[in-house]
Coordinates of C-alpha atoms in Angstrom, one line a residue:
Chain A
M1 CA -71.5 59.5 -96.7
A2 CA -74.0 57.5 -94.7
F3 CA -75.1 54.1 -95.7
F4 CA -78.4 52.4 -95.0
A5 CA -79.6 48.9 -95.6
G6 CA -82.8 46.9 -96.1
I7 CA -83.0 43.2 -95.7
D8 CA -86.0 41.2 -96.9
V9 CA -86.1 37.7 -95.5
G10 CA -88.6 36.0 -97.7
S11 CA -89.9 32.5 -97.6
V12 CA -88.0 31.5 -100.7
T13 CA -85.2 34.1 -101.1
T14 CA -83.5 36.6 -98.9
K15 CA -82.5 40.0 -100.4
A16 CA -80.3 42.8 -99.1
V17 CA -80.0 46.3 -100.5
I18 CA -77.6 49.0 -99.4
V19 CA -78.4 52.6 -100.3
A20 CA -76.4 55.8 -100.1
D21 CA -77.9 59.2 -100.5
G22 CA -81.2 57.6 -101.5
E23 CA -79.6 55.8 -104.4
L24 CA -79.4 52.0 -104.9
G25 CA -75.8 51.0 -104.2
V26 CA -75.5 47.2 -104.2
Y27 CA -77.8 44.3 -103.6
H28 CA -77.6 40.6 -103.1
V29 CA -80.1 37.8 -103.4
A30 CA -79.8 34.2 -102.2
P31 CA -82.1 31.3 -101.2
S32 CA -83.5 31.5 -97.7
G33 CA -83.2 27.7 -97.2
A34 CA -84.4 26.3 -93.9
N35 CA -82.4 28.5 -91.6
Y36 CA -83.6 32.1 -92.0
R37 CA -81.2 33.5 -89.4
L38 CA -78.2 32.2 -91.2
A39 CA -79.6 33.3 -94.6
A40 CA -80.1 36.8 -93.3
Q41 CA -76.6 37.0 -92.0
K42 CA -74.9 35.6 -95.1
V43 CA -76.9 37.7 -97.5
M44 CA -76.1 40.9 -95.5
E45 CA -72.4 39.9 -95.4
E46 CA -72.4 39.3 -99.2
A47 CA -74.0 42.7 -99.9
L48 CA -71.5 44.4 -97.5
A49 CA -68.6 42.6 -99.3
K50 CA -69.9 43.8 -102.7
A51 CA -70.0 47.4 -101.3
G52 CA -66.6 47.1 -99.6
L53 CA -68.3 48.0 -96.3
A54 CA -68.5 46.5 -92.8
L55 CA -71.7 46.1 -90.7
D56 CA -70.6 49.1 -88.6
D57 CA -70.6 51.3 -91.6
L58 CA -74.4 51.0 -91.9
A59 CA -76.2 53.8 -90.1
Y60 CA -79.5 52.0 -89.9
I61 CA -81.0 48.7 -91.0
V62 CA -84.7 47.9 -91.6
A63 CA -85.8 44.2 -91.8
T64 CA -88.9 43.0 -93.6
G65 CA -90.4 39.8 -95.0
Y66 CA -91.8 36.7 -93.6
G67 CA -88.7 36.0 -91.6
A68 CA -87.8 39.6 -90.6
A69 CA -87.5 38.6 -87.0
N70 CA -84.4 36.5 -87.9
A71 CA -82.4 39.5 -89.0
D72 CA -81.4 40.4 -85.4
F73 CA -78.8 42.9 -86.6
A74 CA -81.7 45.2 -87.9
A75 CA -82.8 48.2 -85.8
Q76 CA -86.4 48.0 -86.9
Q77 CA -89.0 45.7 -88.6
V78 CA -91.5 47.0 -91.1
T79 CA -94.0 44.8 -93.0
D80 CA -93.3 43.8 -96.6
I81 CA -96.4 45.6 -97.6
S82 CA -95.2 49.0 -96.5
C83 CA -91.7 48.3 -97.8
C84 CA -92.9 47.1 -101.2
A85 CA -95.1 50.3 -101.5
R86 CA -92.1 52.4 -100.7
G87 CA -89.8 50.6 -103.0
V88 CA -92.1 50.8 -106.0
N89 CA -92.7 54.4 -105.4
R90 CA -89.0 55.1 -105.8
L91 CA -88.8 53.1 -109.0
F92 CA -92.1 54.2 -110.5
P93 CA -93.6 57.2 -108.7
Q94 CA -96.7 57.1 -111.0
V95 CA -97.7 53.5 -109.9
R96 CA -100.9 53.2 -107.8
T97 CA -101.3 49.5 -107.8
V98 CA -98.7 46.8 -107.2
I99 CA -99.0 43.1 -107.9
E100 CA -96.4 41.4 -105.8
I101 CA -95.9 37.7 -106.5
G102 CA -94.0 36.2 -103.6
G103 CA -93.0 32.7 -102.8
Q104 CA -95.5 32.2 -100.0
A105 CA -98.3 34.5 -101.0
S106 CA -99.3 37.1 -103.6
R107 CA -100.3 40.6 -102.6
I108 CA -102.1 43.5 -104.3
I109 CA -101.0 46.8 -102.8
R110 CA -102.6 50.2 -103.5
V111 CA -100.0 52.9 -103.2
N112 CA -100.4 56.7 -102.9
A113 CA -98.2 59.4 -104.3
E114 CA -96.1 59.5 -101.1
G115 CA -95.3 55.8 -101.4
R116 CA -97.6 54.6 -98.6
A117 CA -99.8 51.6 -98.8
T118 CA -103.5 52.7 -98.7
N119 CA -105.1 49.3 -99.1
F120 CA -103.9 45.7 -99.6
V121 CA -105.1 42.2 -100.0
V122 CA -103.0 39.0 -99.5
S123 CA -103.8 35.7 -101.1
E124 CA -105.0 33.2 -98.5
R125 CA -102.8 30.5 -97.1
C126 CA -103.3 28.3 -100.1
A127 CA -100.2 28.2 -102.3
A128 CA -102.1 28.3 -105.6
G129 CA -101.9 32.1 -105.8
S130 CA -98.2 32.3 -105.2
G131 CA -94.9 31.7 -106.8
R132 CA -94.8 28.3 -105.0
F133 CA -97.3 27.0 -107.5
L134 CA -94.8 27.7 -110.3
Q135 CA -92.0 25.9 -108.4
V136 CA -94.2 22.9 -107.9
I137 CA -95.1 22.6 -111.5
A138 CA -91.6 23.2 -112.7
R139 CA -90.5 20.3 -110.5
V140 CA -93.2 18.1 -112.0
L141 CA -92.0 19.0 -115.5
Q142 CA -88.3 18.7 -114.5
I143 CA -87.3 22.1 -115.8
D144 CA -85.5 25.0 -114.2
L145 CA -87.6 27.8 -112.8
E146 CA -85.7 30.3 -115.1
D147 CA -86.9 28.4 -118.1
V148 CA -90.6 28.4 -117.2
G149 CA -91.3 31.9 -118.7
P150 CA -89.5 31.6 -122.1
L151 CA -90.8 28.1 -122.6
S152 CA -94.4 29.0 -121.8
L153 CA -94.4 31.7 -124.5
K154 CA -94.2 28.9 -127.1
A155 CA -97.6 27.5 -126.0
K156 CA -100.2 26.9 -128.7
N157 CA -103.0 25.4 -126.7
P158 CA -102.7 26.3 -123.0
V159 CA -104.4 23.7 -120.9
T160 CA -107.3 24.7 -118.7
Y161 CA -106.8 24.2 -115.0
T162 CA -110.0 23.2 -113.3
T163 CA -108.7 23.6 -109.8
G164 CA -107.5 26.6 -107.7
C165 CA -105.5 24.3 -105.5
A166 CA -101.7 23.8 -105.8
V167 CA -101.9 20.3 -104.5
F168 CA -104.6 19.3 -106.9
G169 CA -102.8 21.4 -109.5
E170 CA -99.8 19.2 -109.2
S171 CA -101.7 16.0 -109.8
E172 CA -103.5 17.8 -112.7
A173 CA -100.2 18.6 -114.3
I174 CA -99.1 15.0 -113.9
S175 CA -102.2 13.8 -115.6
R176 CA -101.5 16.2 -118.5
V177 CA -97.9 14.9 -118.7
A178 CA -99.3 11.4 -118.9
E179 CA -101.6 12.4 -121.8
G180 CA -98.5 13.7 -123.6
T181 CA -99.4 17.4 -123.5
P182 CA -96.4 19.6 -124.4
K183 CA -94.7 21.2 -121.4
E184 CA -95.3 24.7 -122.7
D185 CA -99.1 24.2 -122.8
I186 CA -99.1 23.1 -119.2
L187 CA -97.0 26.1 -118.1
A188 CA -99.2 28.5 -120.0
G189 CA -102.2 26.9 -118.3
V190 CA -100.6 27.5 -114.9
H191 CA -99.9 31.1 -115.8
N192 CA -103.5 31.5 -116.8
A193 CA -104.7 30.0 -113.5
L194 CA -102.4 32.4 -111.6
A195 CA -103.6 35.3 -113.6
A196 CA -107.2 34.4 -112.7
K197 CA -106.3 34.3 -109.0
I198 CA -104.5 37.6 -109.2
S199 CA -107.4 39.2 -111.1
N200 CA -109.8 38.0 -108.3
L201 CA -107.6 39.5 -105.7
L202 CA -107.5 42.7 -107.6
E203 CA -111.3 42.8 -107.7
R204 CA -111.2 43.2 -103.9
V205 CA -109.2 46.4 -103.7
G206 CA -109.7 47.8 -107.2
L207 CA -107.2 48.5 -110.0
E208 CA -105.9 52.0 -110.4
E209 CA -103.3 52.6 -113.1
E210 CA -100.5 52.6 -113.5
C211 CA -99.8 49.1 -112.4
A212 CA -96.5 47.4 -111.5
I213 CA -95.6 43.8 -111.0
T214 CA -92.9 42.9 -108.5
G215 CA -91.5 39.9 -106.5
G216 CA -89.9 36.7 -107.8
G217 CA -93.0 36.0 -109.9
A218 CA -92.1 39.1 -112.0
L219 CA -89.0 37.3 -113.3
D220 CA -91.4 35.1 -115.3
V221 CA -92.1 36.7 -118.7
G222 CA -94.8 34.2 -119.4
L223 CA -96.7 35.0 -116.2
I224 CA -96.4 38.8 -116.9
M225 CA -97.8 38.3 -120.4
R226 CA -100.8 36.3 -119.2
V227 CA -101.6 38.7 -116.4
E228 CA -101.4 41.7 -118.8
Q229 CA -103.7 39.8 -121.2
R230 CA -106.2 39.0 -118.4
L231 CA -106.3 42.5 -116.9
G232 CA -105.9 44.4 -120.2
V233 CA -103.3 46.7 -118.7
H234 CA -99.6 47.2 -119.3
L235 CA -97.4 46.2 -116.3
L236 CA -94.3 48.0 -115.3
V237 CA -91.5 45.7 -114.3
P238 CA -88.6 46.8 -112.2
P239 CA -85.1 45.8 -113.5
Q240 CA -84.7 43.6 -110.4
P241 CA -88.2 42.9 -109.3
Q242 CA -87.2 40.6 -106.4
I243 CA -85.5 43.4 -104.4
T244 CA -88.4 45.9 -104.4
A245 CA -89.3 45.4 -100.8
A246 CA -85.7 45.3 -99.7
L247 CA -85.1 48.6 -101.5
G248 CA -88.2 50.0 -99.8
A249 CA -86.8 48.8 -96.4
A250 CA -83.4 50.5 -97.1
L251 CA -85.2 53.8 -98.1
L252 CA -87.3 53.6 -94.9
A253 CA -84.0 52.9 -93.0
E254 CA -82.7 56.2 -94.4
E255 CA -85.9 58.0 -93.4
R256 CA -86.1 56.6 -90.0
S257 CA -82.5 56.7 -89.0
P258 CA -81.6 58.9 -86.1
I259 CA -78.5 59.8 -88.0
S260 CA -79.4 62.0 -90.9
P261 CA -77.5 61.3 -94.2
A262 CA -74.5 63.6 -94.5
Chain B
M1 CA -107.1 32.1 -51.0
V2 CA -110.3 32.8 -52.8
K3 CA -109.7 34.4 -56.2
K4 CA -111.6 37.6 -57.0
G5 CA -112.5 39.7 -60.1
L6 CA -110.1 39.6 -63.0
E7 CA -107.9 36.9 -61.3
W8 CA -111.0 34.7 -60.9
A9 CA -112.0 35.3 -64.5
K10 CA -108.5 34.4 -65.7
S11 CA -108.5 31.2 -63.6
L12 CA -111.9 30.2 -65.0
Y13 CA -110.7 31.0 -68.5
Q14 CA -107.8 28.6 -68.0
D15 CA -109.9 25.9 -66.5
R16 CA -113.5 26.7 -67.5
A17 CA -115.2 23.7 -66.0
Q18 CA -113.7 23.9 -62.4
R19 CA -116.7 25.6 -60.8
A20 CA -119.4 23.8 -62.7
K21 CA -117.8 20.4 -61.8
E22 CA -117.6 21.5 -58.1
L23 CA -121.3 22.5 -58.1
R24 CA -122.2 19.2 -59.8
N25 CA -120.5 17.3 -57.0
H26 CA -122.8 19.2 -54.7
G27 CA -125.8 17.9 -56.5
K28 CA -126.4 20.7 -59.0
K29 CA -127.2 19.9 -62.6
V30 CA -125.2 21.5 -65.4
M31 CA -126.9 22.3 -68.6
G32 CA -124.7 22.8 -71.7
Y33 CA -125.7 25.0 -74.6
I34 CA -124.0 26.0 -77.8
C35 CA -124.3 29.3 -79.8
C36 CA -126.0 32.5 -78.6
Y37 CA -129.6 31.4 -79.1
P38 CA -130.7 29.1 -76.3
P39 CA -132.2 31.3 -73.6
T40 CA -130.0 30.8 -70.5
E41 CA -132.8 32.3 -68.4
L42 CA -134.8 29.1 -68.8
I43 CA -131.9 27.1 -67.5
T44 CA -131.4 29.3 -64.5
A45 CA -135.1 29.3 -63.7
S46 CA -135.0 25.5 -63.6
G47 CA -132.3 25.6 -61.0
M48 CA -129.5 24.4 -63.3
V49 CA -126.2 25.9 -64.2
P50 CA -126.0 27.2 -67.8
Y51 CA -122.7 26.3 -69.4
R52 CA -121.6 27.5 -72.8
I53 CA -120.0 24.8 -75.0
T54 CA -116.9 26.1 -76.8
G55 CA -113.9 24.7 -78.7
T56 CA -110.2 25.1 -78.0
L57 CA -107.2 25.7 -80.2
E58 CA -105.7 22.3 -79.4
P59 CA -105.3 20.2 -82.5
I60 CA -108.4 18.3 -83.6
T61 CA -107.4 14.6 -83.3
E62 CA -110.7 12.7 -83.0
A63 CA -113.5 14.7 -84.5
D64 CA -112.2 14.2 -88.0
A65 CA -113.5 10.6 -87.8
Y66 CA -117.0 12.0 -87.6
L67 CA -117.0 15.3 -89.5
E68 CA -115.4 16.2 -92.8
T69 CA -112.5 18.6 -92.5
L70 CA -114.3 21.1 -94.8
M71 CA -116.9 21.7 -92.1
C72 CA -116.8 24.6 -89.8
P73 CA -113.6 24.3 -87.8
Y74 CA -115.2 25.8 -84.7
V75 CA -117.9 23.1 -84.6
R76 CA -115.2 20.5 -85.3
A77 CA -113.2 21.8 -82.3
C78 CA -116.3 21.6 -80.1
L79 CA -117.1 18.1 -81.2
D80 CA -113.5 17.0 -80.7
L81 CA -113.8 18.0 -77.1
G82 CA -117.1 16.2 -76.9
V83 CA -115.9 12.9 -78.2
K84 CA -112.8 13.2 -76.0
G85 CA -115.0 13.2 -73.0
R86 CA -114.3 16.8 -71.9
Y87 CA -118.0 17.6 -71.7
D88 CA -119.0 14.5 -69.7
F89 CA -119.6 16.6 -66.7
V90 CA -122.5 18.3 -68.5
D91 CA -125.8 16.7 -67.6
G92 CA -127.7 17.8 -70.7
I93 CA -127.4 19.9 -73.8
I94 CA -129.6 22.4 -75.6
W95 CA -128.7 22.6 -79.3
P96 CA -130.2 25.3 -81.4
H97 CA -131.1 25.1 -85.0
T98 CA -129.0 28.1 -86.1
C99 CA -126.5 27.7 -88.9
D100 CA -126.1 24.6 -91.1
N101 CA -123.0 23.3 -89.3
I102 CA -124.4 23.6 -85.8
Q103 CA -127.7 22.2 -87.0
K104 CA -126.4 19.1 -88.6
T105 CA -123.9 18.3 -85.8
Y106 CA -126.7 17.8 -83.3
D107 CA -127.3 14.2 -84.4
I108 CA -123.6 13.4 -84.4
W109 CA -123.2 14.9 -80.9
K110 CA -126.2 13.0 -79.6
H111 CA -124.8 9.8 -80.9
Y112 CA -121.2 10.1 -79.7
V113 CA -121.3 12.4 -76.6
P114 CA -123.1 10.9 -73.6
H115 CA -125.5 13.2 -71.7
S116 CA -128.7 12.4 -69.8
Y117 CA -130.7 15.0 -71.7
Y118 CA -130.7 16.5 -75.2
H119 CA -133.0 19.1 -76.6
Y120 CA -133.0 20.4 -80.1
L121 CA -134.4 24.0 -80.2
D122 CA -136.0 25.1 -83.4
V123 CA -135.0 28.7 -84.1
P124 CA -136.7 30.2 -87.1
H125 CA -134.5 31.7 -89.8
M126 CA -137.0 34.5 -90.5
S127 CA -138.0 37.3 -88.3
D128 CA -141.6 38.0 -89.3
P129 CA -144.4 38.2 -86.7
S130 CA -145.3 34.5 -87.3
S131 CA -141.6 33.5 -86.6
F132 CA -141.7 35.1 -83.2
E133 CA -145.0 33.4 -82.4
F134 CA -143.5 30.1 -83.5
F135 CA -140.3 30.6 -81.5
A136 CA -142.3 31.5 -78.3
K137 CA -144.2 28.2 -78.7
G138 CA -140.9 26.4 -79.1
L139 CA -139.6 28.0 -76.0
D140 CA -142.7 26.7 -74.2
V141 CA -141.8 23.2 -75.3
L142 CA -138.2 23.7 -74.0
K143 CA -139.6 25.0 -70.7
E144 CA -141.7 21.9 -70.2
S145 CA -138.9 19.6 -71.1
L146 CA -136.5 21.4 -68.7
E147 CA -139.1 21.2 -66.0
E148 CA -139.4 17.4 -66.5
F149 CA -135.6 16.9 -66.5
S150 CA -134.9 19.2 -63.5
G151 CA -138.0 18.4 -61.4
V152 CA -138.4 22.1 -60.9
K153 CA -141.6 23.9 -62.0
I154 CA -140.6 27.0 -64.0
T155 CA -143.3 29.4 -62.8
D156 CA -143.6 32.9 -64.3
E157 CA -142.3 34.2 -61.1
R158 CA -139.1 32.1 -61.3
L159 CA -138.6 32.9 -64.9
T160 CA -139.1 36.7 -64.3
E161 CA -136.5 36.5 -61.6
A162 CA -134.1 34.7 -63.9
I163 CA -134.6 37.3 -66.6
G164 CA -133.8 40.0 -64.0
L165 CA -130.6 38.2 -63.1
H166 CA -129.5 37.7 -66.7
N167 CA -130.4 41.3 -67.5
Q168 CA -128.2 42.4 -64.6
N169 CA -125.4 40.2 -66.0
R170 CA -125.7 41.8 -69.4
A171 CA -125.8 45.3 -67.9
L172 CA -122.6 44.6 -65.9
L173 CA -120.9 43.3 -69.0
R174 CA -121.9 46.5 -70.8
E175 CA -120.6 48.6 -68.0
L176 CA -117.3 46.8 -68.2
T177 CA -117.3 47.3 -72.0
Y178 CA -117.8 51.1 -71.5
L179 CA -114.5 51.1 -69.6
R180 CA -112.9 50.4 -73.0
K181 CA -114.0 53.9 -74.1
P182 CA -111.2 56.0 -72.6
D183 CA -107.9 56.2 -74.5
P184 CA -106.1 54.2 -73.4
P185 CA -108.9 51.8 -72.5
L186 CA -109.0 50.5 -68.9
I187 CA -109.4 46.9 -69.9
S188 CA -107.8 45.1 -72.8
G189 CA -109.7 43.1 -75.4
A190 CA -108.0 39.9 -74.3
E191 CA -109.0 40.5 -70.7
M192 CA -112.6 41.2 -71.8
T193 CA -112.8 37.9 -73.7
Q194 CA -111.6 36.1 -70.6
V195 CA -114.2 37.8 -68.5
V196 CA -117.1 37.0 -70.9
L197 CA -116.0 33.3 -71.2
A198 CA -115.7 33.1 -67.4
A199 CA -119.2 34.5 -67.0
M200 CA -120.5 31.8 -69.3
S201 CA -119.0 29.1 -67.1
I202 CA -120.6 29.7 -63.7
P203 CA -124.1 30.4 -62.3
V204 CA -125.4 33.9 -63.2
E205 CA -125.5 35.1 -59.5
E206 CA -121.8 34.2 -59.2
A207 CA -121.0 35.8 -62.5
N208 CA -122.7 39.0 -61.5
H209 CA -120.6 39.0 -58.3
M210 CA -117.4 38.4 -60.3
L211 CA -118.3 41.2 -62.7
R212 CA -119.0 43.7 -59.9
E213 CA -115.6 42.9 -58.4
T214 CA -114.0 43.2 -61.9
I215 CA -115.6 46.6 -62.6
A216 CA -114.4 48.0 -59.3
E217 CA -110.9 46.7 -59.8
V218 CA -110.6 48.0 -63.4
K219 CA -112.0 51.4 -62.5
E220 CA -109.2 51.7 -59.9
R221 CA -106.4 51.0 -62.4
K222 CA -103.7 53.6 -62.6
D223 CA -101.0 52.0 -64.7
G224 CA -103.3 50.5 -67.3
L225 CA -102.7 49.9 -71.0
K226 CA -100.7 51.9 -73.5
Q227 CA -102.3 54.1 -76.1
G228 CA -102.5 52.6 -79.5
L229 CA -104.7 52.4 -82.6
R230 CA -108.3 51.6 -81.5
L231 CA -109.8 48.6 -83.3
L232 CA -113.2 46.9 -83.7
V233 CA -113.3 43.2 -84.3
Y234 CA -116.2 41.6 -86.2
G235 CA -116.7 37.9 -86.4
S236 CA -118.3 34.9 -84.8
E237 CA -117.0 32.4 -82.2
I238 CA -113.7 33.7 -81.0
D239 CA -113.5 31.8 -77.8
D240 CA -109.8 32.1 -77.2
I241 CA -107.8 35.2 -76.5
A242 CA -104.9 34.3 -78.9
F243 CA -106.2 36.3 -81.9
I244 CA -107.2 39.4 -79.9
K245 CA -103.9 39.2 -78.0
L246 CA -102.1 39.1 -81.3
M247 CA -103.6 42.4 -82.4
E248 CA -102.8 43.9 -79.0
D249 CA -99.3 42.6 -79.1
C250 CA -98.9 44.5 -82.4
G251 CA -99.6 47.7 -80.5
A252 CA -103.3 48.1 -81.1
N253 CA -106.1 48.2 -78.6
V254 CA -109.3 46.2 -79.3
V255 CA -111.9 48.5 -77.8
I256 CA -115.1 47.0 -79.1
D257 CA -116.3 43.8 -80.8
D258 CA -119.2 42.3 -82.6
L259 CA -118.6 38.7 -81.6
C260 CA -120.5 35.7 -80.2
I261 CA -118.2 35.6 -77.2
G262 CA -118.7 39.4 -76.9
T263 CA -121.3 42.0 -77.4
R264 CA -123.6 39.8 -79.5
H265 CA -124.2 37.8 -76.3
Y266 CA -124.9 40.7 -73.9
W267 CA -125.7 43.9 -75.7
K268 CA -129.5 43.7 -75.6
D269 CA -131.7 42.9 -72.6
V270 CA -134.9 40.9 -72.3
S271 CA -138.0 43.0 -71.7
A272 CA -139.2 42.6 -68.1
D273 CA -142.8 43.3 -69.1
G274 CA -145.5 41.0 -70.4
D275 CA -145.4 37.2 -71.0
P276 CA -141.8 36.2 -70.2
L277 CA -141.7 33.6 -73.0
V278 CA -142.7 36.2 -75.6
S279 CA -140.1 38.6 -74.2
L280 CA -137.5 35.8 -74.5
A281 CA -138.6 35.1 -78.1
N282 CA -138.4 38.7 -79.0
R283 CA -135.0 39.2 -77.6
Y284 CA -133.3 36.0 -78.8
L285 CA -134.7 35.9 -82.3
G286 CA -135.0 39.7 -82.8
D287 CA -132.1 41.3 -81.0
I288 CA -129.1 38.9 -81.6
M289 CA -127.5 40.3 -84.7
C290 CA -126.3 37.2 -86.4
P291 CA -126.4 36.8 -90.2
R292 CA -128.1 33.4 -89.7
T293 CA -131.4 35.3 -89.3
F294 CA -133.0 36.9 -92.3
R295 CA -134.2 40.4 -91.6
R296 CA -136.9 41.7 -94.0
S297 CA -136.2 45.3 -94.9
P298 CA -139.0 46.9 -96.9
G299 CA -137.1 50.1 -97.8
S300 CA -134.3 50.9 -100.2
R301 CA -131.0 48.9 -100.4
Q302 CA -129.4 51.6 -98.2
Q303 CA -132.1 51.1 -95.6
D304 CA -131.6 47.3 -95.8
L305 CA -127.8 47.8 -95.1
D306 CA -128.5 50.2 -92.3
N307 CA -130.9 47.8 -90.8
R308 CA -128.4 44.9 -90.9
F309 CA -125.1 46.7 -90.3
G310 CA -125.9 50.1 -88.9
Y311 CA -125.2 48.9 -85.3
I312 CA -121.6 48.0 -86.2
R313 CA -120.9 51.5 -87.6
D314 CA -122.5 52.9 -84.5
F315 CA -120.2 50.8 -82.3
A316 CA -117.2 52.0 -84.3
Q317 CA -118.2 55.6 -83.9
E318 CA -119.2 55.4 -80.2
F319 CA -116.0 53.6 -79.3
D320 CA -113.9 55.9 -81.6
V321 CA -112.2 53.2 -83.5
Q322 CA -109.6 53.8 -86.3
G323 CA -110.1 50.5 -88.0
A324 CA -112.1 47.3 -88.1
I325 CA -110.9 43.7 -88.5
L326 CA -113.3 41.2 -90.0
Y327 CA -112.2 37.8 -88.7
I328 CA -114.1 35.1 -90.5
I329 CA -113.7 31.5 -89.7
R330 CA -113.1 29.5 -92.8
Y331 CA -116.1 27.5 -94.1
C332 CA -118.5 29.7 -92.1
D333 CA -120.8 30.4 -95.0
T334 CA -123.1 32.3 -92.7
F335 CA -120.5 35.1 -92.1
E336 CA -118.7 34.7 -95.4
F337 CA -121.8 35.7 -97.4
D338 CA -122.1 39.0 -95.3
A339 CA -118.5 39.8 -95.1
P340 CA -118.1 41.7 -98.4
E341 CA -121.1 43.9 -97.7
V342 CA -120.0 44.6 -94.1
K343 CA -116.6 45.6 -95.5
D344 CA -118.1 48.0 -98.1
Y345 CA -120.5 49.4 -95.6
L346 CA -117.9 50.2 -93.0
Q347 CA -115.5 51.5 -95.6
E348 CA -118.2 53.8 -96.9
A349 CA -118.6 55.1 -93.4
G350 CA -114.9 56.0 -93.4
I351 CA -113.7 53.1 -91.3
P352 CA -110.8 51.2 -92.9
V353 CA -111.3 47.4 -92.9
L354 CA -108.9 44.4 -92.8
H355 CA -110.7 41.2 -93.8
L356 CA -109.0 38.0 -92.5
E357 CA -110.1 34.4 -93.0
D358 CA -108.8 31.7 -90.8
D359 CA -109.4 28.1 -89.9
Y360 CA -110.0 29.0 -86.2
S361 CA -106.9 27.1 -85.0
L362 CA -104.7 30.0 -85.8
T363 CA -102.0 27.8 -87.3
S364 CA -100.8 30.5 -89.6
I365 CA -100.5 33.2 -86.9
G366 CA -97.2 34.5 -88.5
G367 CA -99.0 35.4 -91.7
F368 CA -101.7 37.2 -89.8
K369 CA -99.2 39.2 -87.8
T370 CA -97.8 40.6 -91.0
R371 CA -101.2 41.6 -92.3
I372 CA -102.3 43.2 -89.0
Q373 CA -99.0 45.1 -88.7
A374 CA -99.3 46.3 -92.3
F375 CA -102.9 47.4 -91.6
L376 CA -101.7 49.3 -88.5
E377 CA -98.9 50.9 -90.5
M378 CA -101.5 52.0 -93.0
L379 CA -103.6 53.6 -90.3
E380 CA -100.8 55.4 -88.6

């Protein structure tokens, strides 16, 4: 049996996926920290340990993500856009539009039946459209990122964010805290602001159903709910949304490997 | 050893002012100008050296004291060089009334950057018959003012000769551009940008000589570029090779552009017939395809779009491109307003488009690389 791996070195987390015969074997996710090279190595090692394999057992590795160049053990680099399209296609072949909420940026990717990206748009450098905005606000409210989603669902009067900027958004959140606004209302307001950003991005490439949401942002049930509300569509969520691009990278590794799977 | 052709262009690109400073030491006057609109023919006819003002990618350290950071980053970069004294070798400056940012920076430049001569050129925003008449009169005022400053009378004969030289310059730049048509092209997009900038930094006769050498050199190339996806780049003031090189490092070939430091500057000639000032007015106001000028289209919406953007589609088809990159400098309202329509227009013509927005300093080049690579992966 031949094994293939994909490693996605993201700005916030690094993910590794190992596949065998086109099926997901094991995966591992850990923070990228400030040393992407080290993170790539450690996450790959952890994934290999879970699978009981050594690096030499992998026939081919594809690296993706913002820090892909740091995974020097990979044979090839493919962009996260192509990898995400490929990964989603494996999980949900019927999906034609993917909303990927990453740490550094959000992306809308249009996917065809073959799992290739046909169009895409990336949120601009500003952090307001990305998962980073949620991190910033969670820090202001002194809550764990995992608690953001469930807590936000309790909101009764979501606050209205007047800014599209993460830096101003932070001071706006602090003002609401000072006014005594409940945390859940602040969080729901942030989700609404993000949903509006995503909806604007979608305008640019068009929405074709079915639609999936991936990336670390898709771990946040509150965000998913607000995006669905805003767009009026049902969103498909992979069981492990963070590893979608890494899975795509592993599948591409299998396709592109000079050694065909046994 | 005297540098020739591409090597000379590269050297000028790296130290743009070297020749202009040398000529100035020999008593020549150097006349700076910003943007595509001031007619360089008038500068040449007055015996001065036309010198295009540009920015650089170095960090803006002083201009922020005079201009808000939400202004056009290109204009801020130019002003930064100005206040740092990098344009002190320029004797005078012609500043056109083109976009808001350039227009308003004139007073600031005049106050903080010392030259012996300043001229503000009114360029109408409309392109009706009365606009051309108005612009020709404005050029007459510029002519008289340049005569006074240079001490040289710009006779019709001198002006016609200068128009001839600049038409030759443009024809040579076009000839070089056509060497990008083969697959792979004979000259890269980054090299082309270097040559265009170099030609904007020396007297036109010398530029024409450099271009002839470059064309001969490029035609002889045997081990040229690699085949790759062929791209068109649309945008404004790309006066550094970094961005075009980034696309070419990703494996693509930039084979045609619609840029200010590119075809927008040299694609159309000035008519050699009739009143030379009228010919200049017609060419500079009518033929420079910049969104700062309003073009009245009496027909349908489709005719309006064809009138405004048809030439970009024609470029794409003539140079056989597989995709187009719209590179818009952040806060450039002039281009931002047109970008969505340009994008739709090209996509409807079957040309895939990647729209990028940047603050000109290319600080987030890593993020761009991913988007360009993904675009290329999509086109493959």
